[in-house]
Coordinates of C-alpha atoms in Angstrom, one line a residue:
X1 CA -59.3 -34.6 -26.3
X2 CA -58.8 -31.5 -24.2
X3 CA -55.5 -31.7 -21.9
X4 CA -55.5 -31.4 -18.3
X5 CA -55.3 -27.6 -16.9
X6 CA -52.2 -27.1 -15.0
X7 CA -52.9 -26.3 -11.4
X8 CA -51.9 -22.6 -10.8
X9 CA -48.5 -21.9 -9.9
X10 CA -48.2 -20.8 -5.9
X11 CA -47.3 -17.0 -5.5
X12 CA -43.6 -16.5 -4.8
X13 CA -43.4 -14.4 -1.6
X14 CA -40.7 -12.4 -2.7
X15 CA -41.9 -11.4 -6.1
X16 CA -44.8 -9.7 -4.1
X17 CA -44.5 -6.0 -4.6
X18 CA -44.5 -5.7 -0.7
X19 CA -41.5 -8.0 -0.1
X20 CA -39.0 -5.4 -0.2
X21 CA -40.7 -3.2 2.2
X22 CA -41.5 -6.2 4.6
X23 CA -37.7 -7.3 4.7
X24 CA -37.1 -3.5 5.1
X25 CA -39.1 -3.4 8.1
X26 CA -37.8 -6.6 9.7
X27 CA -34.0 -5.5 9.0
X28 CA -34.6 -2.2 10.7
X29 CA -36.8 -4.0 13.7
X30 CA -33.6 -6.3 14.0
X31 CA -31.3 -3.2 13.8
X32 CA -33.3 -1.2 16.5
X33 CA -33.4 -4.4 18.6
X34 CA -29.5 -4.8 18.7
X35 CA -29.1 -1.0 19.0
X36 CA -31.2 -1.0 22.1
X37 CA -29.9 -4.1 23.3
X38 CA -26.4 -2.5 23.0
X39 CA -27.8 0.5 24.9
X40 CA -28.8 -1.6 27.9
X41 CA -26.7 -2.1 31.0
X42 CA -26.6 -4.9 33.6
X43 CA -26.5 -3.6 36.9
X44 CA -26.3 -4.7 40.6
X45 CA -28.4 -2.3 42.8
X46 CA -28.0 -2.7 46.6
X47 CA -30.5 -0.8 48.9
X48 CA -30.0 -1.4 52.6
X49 CA -28.1 -4.4 52.2
X50 CA -30.7 -5.8 49.5
X51 CA -29.4 -6.6 46.4
X52 CA -31.1 -7.3 42.9
X53 CA -29.8 -7.7 39.3
X54 CA -31.5 -5.1 37.2
X55 CA -31.4 -4.3 33.1
X56 CA -31.2 -0.3 33.0
X57 CA -31.3 2.1 29.7
X58 CA -30.7 5.0 32.3
X59 CA -27.8 7.2 31.7
X60 CA -26.4 7.9 35.2
X61 CA -26.9 6.5 38.6
X62 CA -29.4 9.0 39.4
X63 CA -31.7 7.9 36.6
X64 CA -31.6 4.3 37.5
X65 CA -32.3 5.2 41.0
X66 CA -35.6 7.0 40.0
X67 CA -36.7 4.2 37.6
X68 CA -36.7 2.2 40.5
X69 CA -38.2 4.5 43.0
X70 CA -35.3 4.4 45.6
X71 CA -35.3 7.8 47.6
X72 CA -32.2 9.5 48.8
X73 CA -31.0 12.7 50.4
X74 CA -28.3 14.3 52.5
X75 CA -26.4 11.9 54.8
X76 CA -27.6 9.0 52.6
X77 CA -24.6 7.2 51.1
X78 CA -24.7 6.7 47.2
X79 CA -22.0 4.8 45.8
X80 CA -20.9 5.7 42.8
X81 CA -22.2 9.0 43.3
X82 CA -25.7 10.2 42.1
X83 CA -24.2 12.1 39.1
X84 CA -22.1 9.2 37.9
X85 CA -22.8 7.8 34.6
X86 CA -24.1 4.3 34.5
X87 CA -21.9 1.7 32.8
X88 CA -22.4 -2.1 32.2
X89 CA -22.0 -4.1 35.0
X90 CA -21.6 -1.4 37.7
X91 CA -22.5 -1.9 41.3
X92 CA -24.8 0.7 42.7
X93 CA -25.0 1.0 46.6
X94 CA -27.4 2.8 48.8
X95 CA -27.3 3.1 52.4
X96 CA -30.0 5.5 53.7
X97 CA -28.9 7.4 57.1
X98 CA -30.1 6.2 60.4
X99 CA -30.0 7.9 63.8
X100 CA -28.3 6.3 66.8
X101 CA -28.5 7.6 70.2
X102 CA -24.9 7.0 71.3
X103 CA -24.2 6.6 75.3
X104 CA -20.3 6.0 76.0
X105 CA -19.7 5.9 79.8
X106 CA -22.6 7.9 80.8
X107 CA -22.1 10.6 78.3
X108 CA -24.9 10.8 75.3
X109 CA -24.6 12.1 71.9
X110 CA -26.6 11.8 68.9
X111 CA -25.2 10.5 65.7
X112 CA -26.3 9.6 61.9
X113 CA -25.1 6.5 60.6
X114 CA -25.2 4.6 57.1
X115 CA -24.1 1.2 58.5
X116 CA -27.0 -1.4 58.4
X117 CA -25.4 -3.3 61.8
X118 CA -24.2 -2.6 65.0
X119 CA -20.7 -3.4 64.1
X120 CA -20.5 -1.8 61.1
X121 CA -21.9 1.6 62.8
X122 CA -18.9 1.3 65.4
X123 CA -16.6 1.0 62.5
X124 CA -18.2 3.9 60.8
X125 CA -18.1 5.8 64.1
X126 CA -14.0 4.9 64.5
X127 CA -15.1 2.7 67.4
X128 CA -14.5 -0.2 65.8
X129 CA -11.3 -1.1 68.3
X130 CA -13.4 -0.2 71.5
X131 CA -13.9 -2.8 74.1
X132 CA -16.4 -3.0 76.4
X133 CA -20.0 -4.1 77.2
X134 CA -22.7 -3.2 74.5
X135 CA -26.5 -2.8 75.0
X136 CA -26.9 -4.6 71.8
X137 CA -24.9 -7.4 70.0
X138 CA -22.7 -6.6 67.3
X139 CA -24.5 -8.5 64.6
X140 CA -27.8 -6.7 65.5
X141 CA -29.5 -4.5 62.5
X142 CA -29.7 -0.9 62.8
X143 CA -33.4 -0.1 62.0
X144 CA -33.7 3.0 59.5
X145 CA -36.0 4.4 62.4
X146 CA -32.7 4.5 64.3
X147 CA -31.7 2.8 67.6
X148 CA -30.2 3.6 71.0
X149 CA -27.0 1.9 71.9
X150 CA -25.3 2.1 75.1
X151 CA -21.4 1.3 75.8
X152 CA -19.6 0.8 79.0
X153 CA -16.0 0.6 78.0
X154 CA -13.5 -1.5 79.8
X155 CA -11.6 0.9 82.6
X156 CA -8.9 0.6 84.8
X157 CA -10.0 1.7 88.5
X158 CA -8.3 1.8 91.8
X159 CA -10.2 0.6 95.0
X160 CA -8.8 1.8 98.4
X161 CA -10.9 -0.5 101.1
X162 CA -9.9 -2.3 104.3
X163 CA -6.3 -0.9 104.6
X164 CA -5.4 -2.0 100.9
X165 CA -5.6 -0.5 97.4
X166 CA -6.2 -2.9 94.6
X167 CA -6.1 -2.1 90.7
X168 CA -9.3 -3.7 89.0
X169 CA -10.4 -3.7 85.2
X170 CA -14.1 -3.3 85.1
X171 CA -17.0 -2.3 82.8
X172 CA -19.3 -1.4 85.8
X173 CA -21.8 1.3 85.3
X174 CA -21.8 2.4 88.9
X175 CA -19.3 2.4 92.1
X176 CA -21.5 -0.2 93.6
X177 CA -21.6 -2.7 90.8
X178 CA -17.6 -2.2 90.6
X179 CA -17.5 -2.8 94.3
X180 CA -19.7 -5.9 93.9
X181 CA -17.8 -7.7 91.3
X182 CA -14.5 -6.9 93.2
X183 CA -15.8 -9.2 95.8
X184 CA -15.4 -5.8 98.2
X185 CA -18.1 -5.7 101.3
X186 CA -18.6 -2.8 103.7
X187 CA -20.3 -2.0 106.7
X188 CA -23.5 0.1 106.8
X189 CA -22.5 3.8 107.3
X190 CA -19.2 3.4 105.6
X191 CA -18.1 6.4 103.8
X192 CA -18.0 5.7 100.1
X193 CA -16.4 8.1 97.5
X194 CA -17.5 8.8 95.1
X195 CA -21.0 7.8 96.0
X196 CA -22.5 4.6 95.2
X197 CA -24.6 5.6 92.0
X198 CA -21.8 7.5 90.5
X199 CA -20.0 6.5 87.2
X200 CA -16.3 5.3 87.8
X201 CA -14.5 6.5 85.0
X202 CA -10.8 5.3 83.8
X203 CA -8.3 6.2 86.6
X204 CA -10.9 6.8 89.3
X205 CA -10.1 6.0 92.8
X206 CA -12.7 4.5 95.0
X207 CA -12.4 5.1 98.5
X208 CA -14.2 3.0 101.2
X209 CA -13.8 4.2 104.6
X210 CA -15.1 2.5 107.7
X211 CA -18.1 4.1 109.4
X212 CA -17.4 6.7 111.9
X213 CA -19.1 5.7 114.9
X214 CA -17.1 8.2 117.4
X215 CA -17.5 11.9 116.8
X216 CA -14.8 14.5 116.6
X217 CA -15.6 17.8 118.6
X218 CA -15.3 21.0 116.7
X219 CA -12.4 22.4 119.0
X220 CA -10.4 19.1 117.7
X221 CA -11.4 19.6 114.1
X222 CA -10.7 23.6 114.2
X223 CA -6.4 22.6 115.4
X224 CA -4.0 23.0 112.6
X225 CA -3.7 19.3 111.3
X226 CA -2.2 20.2 108.1
X227 CA 0.7 22.0 110.0
X228 CA 1.3 18.6 112.1
X229 CA 1.4 16.6 109.0
X230 CA 4.0 18.9 107.7
X231 CA 6.1 18.5 110.5
X232 CA 5.7 14.6 111.2
X233 CA 6.0 13.7 107.5
X234 CA 6.7 16.5 104.9
X235 CA 2.6 16.1 104.1
X236 CA 3.4 12.7 102.9
X237 CA 0.5 10.2 103.6
X238 CA 2.5 7.4 102.4
X239 CA 5.4 8.2 104.3
X240 CA 7.3 5.4 106.3
X241 CA 9.9 5.9 109.1
X242 CA 11.9 2.2 109.7
X243 CA 13.0 3.6 113.0
X244 CA 9.7 3.1 114.9
X245 CA 8.6 2.0 112.7
X246 CA 6.0 5.0 111.9
X247 CA 3.7 5.3 109.1
X248 CA 1.7 8.1 107.1
X249 CA 0.9 11.8 107.6
X250 CA 0.9 11.6 111.4
X251 CA 3.8 8.9 111.7
X252 CA 1.4 6.5 113.6
X253 CA 2.6 3.2 115.3
X254 CA 0.6 0.3 114.3
X255 CA -0.6 -0.2 118.0
X256 CA -1.8 3.4 118.3
X257 CA -3.2 3.2 114.9
X258 CA -5.2 0.1 116.1
X259 CA -6.1 1.9 119.4
X260 CA -8.3 4.3 117.8
X261 CA -10.0 1.7 115.6
X262 CA -7.5 1.9 112.4
X263 CA -7.1 -1.2 110.3
X264 CA -4.5 -2.5 107.7
X265 CA -1.6 0.1 107.5
X266 CA -1.9 3.6 108.2
X267 CA -0.3 4.7 105.1
X268 CA -2.5 2.6 102.9
X269 CA -5.6 4.8 103.8
X270 CA -6.3 8.2 102.2
X271 CA -5.4 11.5 103.9
X272 CA -9.1 12.2 105.2
X273 CA -9.0 8.8 107.3
X274 CA -5.6 9.2 108.5
X275 CA -6.6 13.0 109.9
X276 CA -9.7 11.2 111.3
X277 CA -7.9 8.6 113.4
X278 CA -5.3 11.2 114.5
X279 CA -8.0 13.4 115.6
X280 CA -9.5 10.5 117.7
X281 CA -6.2 9.8 119.2
X282 CA -5.9 13.4 120.4
X283 CA -9.4 13.1 121.8
X284 CA -8.3 9.7 123.5
X285 CA -5.3 11.3 125.3
X286 CA -7.4 14.1 126.3
X287 CA -5.1 16.5 124.5
X288 CA -2.0 15.5 126.0
X289 CA 0.0 15.5 122.7
X290 CA 3.4 15.6 124.1
X291 CA 3.5 12.0 124.3
X292 CA 2.0 11.3 121.2
X293 CA 3.8 13.9 118.8
X294 CA 6.6 15.4 121.2
X295 CA 8.5 17.0 118.4
X296 CA 5.9 18.5 116.2
X297 CA 2.4 18.7 118.3
X298 CA 3.2 22.4 118.9
X299 CA 2.0 23.1 115.4
X300 CA -1.5 22.1 116.3
X301 CA -2.0 25.5 117.6
X302 CA -0.2 27.8 114.9

């Protein structure tokens, strides 16, 4: 009786002549993966405010940006610098330059900034502490194509009107706006300096003079009013003499000032208005200056 034949033994893989080679290849692949994994860096890349986490084998910041098609040039911000070595965990930021047409209180310049918002642009231009009115909100983005930004700073100006002087703080673009916001009205024909369309800078004096409905003759204007003022008040438009009382360049009494259409106090008005009223007074008295300026009137004639 014949015995049963044994089933053939399964082949043992490691007894294959190829087994050592396969193991070696696996070890090499595993080692390569480990080496390459050790060379890769996890990097945070921020371009114009957009953030992404990337894995890179680049050796430098420049290579990283080239691999991710991020261009840069003069005026752009690259941090760390493009030549810096790329380390694991580093944060790389790129902000491209953008033009701003900046107008501050009527003066225009063209600047380049890498900031992405108006607020940060002002900080970059050392204007973060500036207070005033902006043409765009501080949180508005600054596009790569650029933008125009108009700023009117908060300024103190002086207004002389209706015989009084006021100091006001304003961001008004024109003299007209400043007067309107200050609640100062004026009659048609009033003399306003600087002109209504002018820009009132810091410390400007805005003068509102009443309309000059009564003309002054040339022969009166040619008299030496400066000499009369020097004699009467030492040329001081704010002069005050309590003995009268008398006021201003030409030492008006209040009744005489009002007689020639003056309002308020004479010495509160600028020299131009005081001189005009003095010339009207001379005309009203038909040149009889002796009653008005008995001690100094002769100076009118040199």
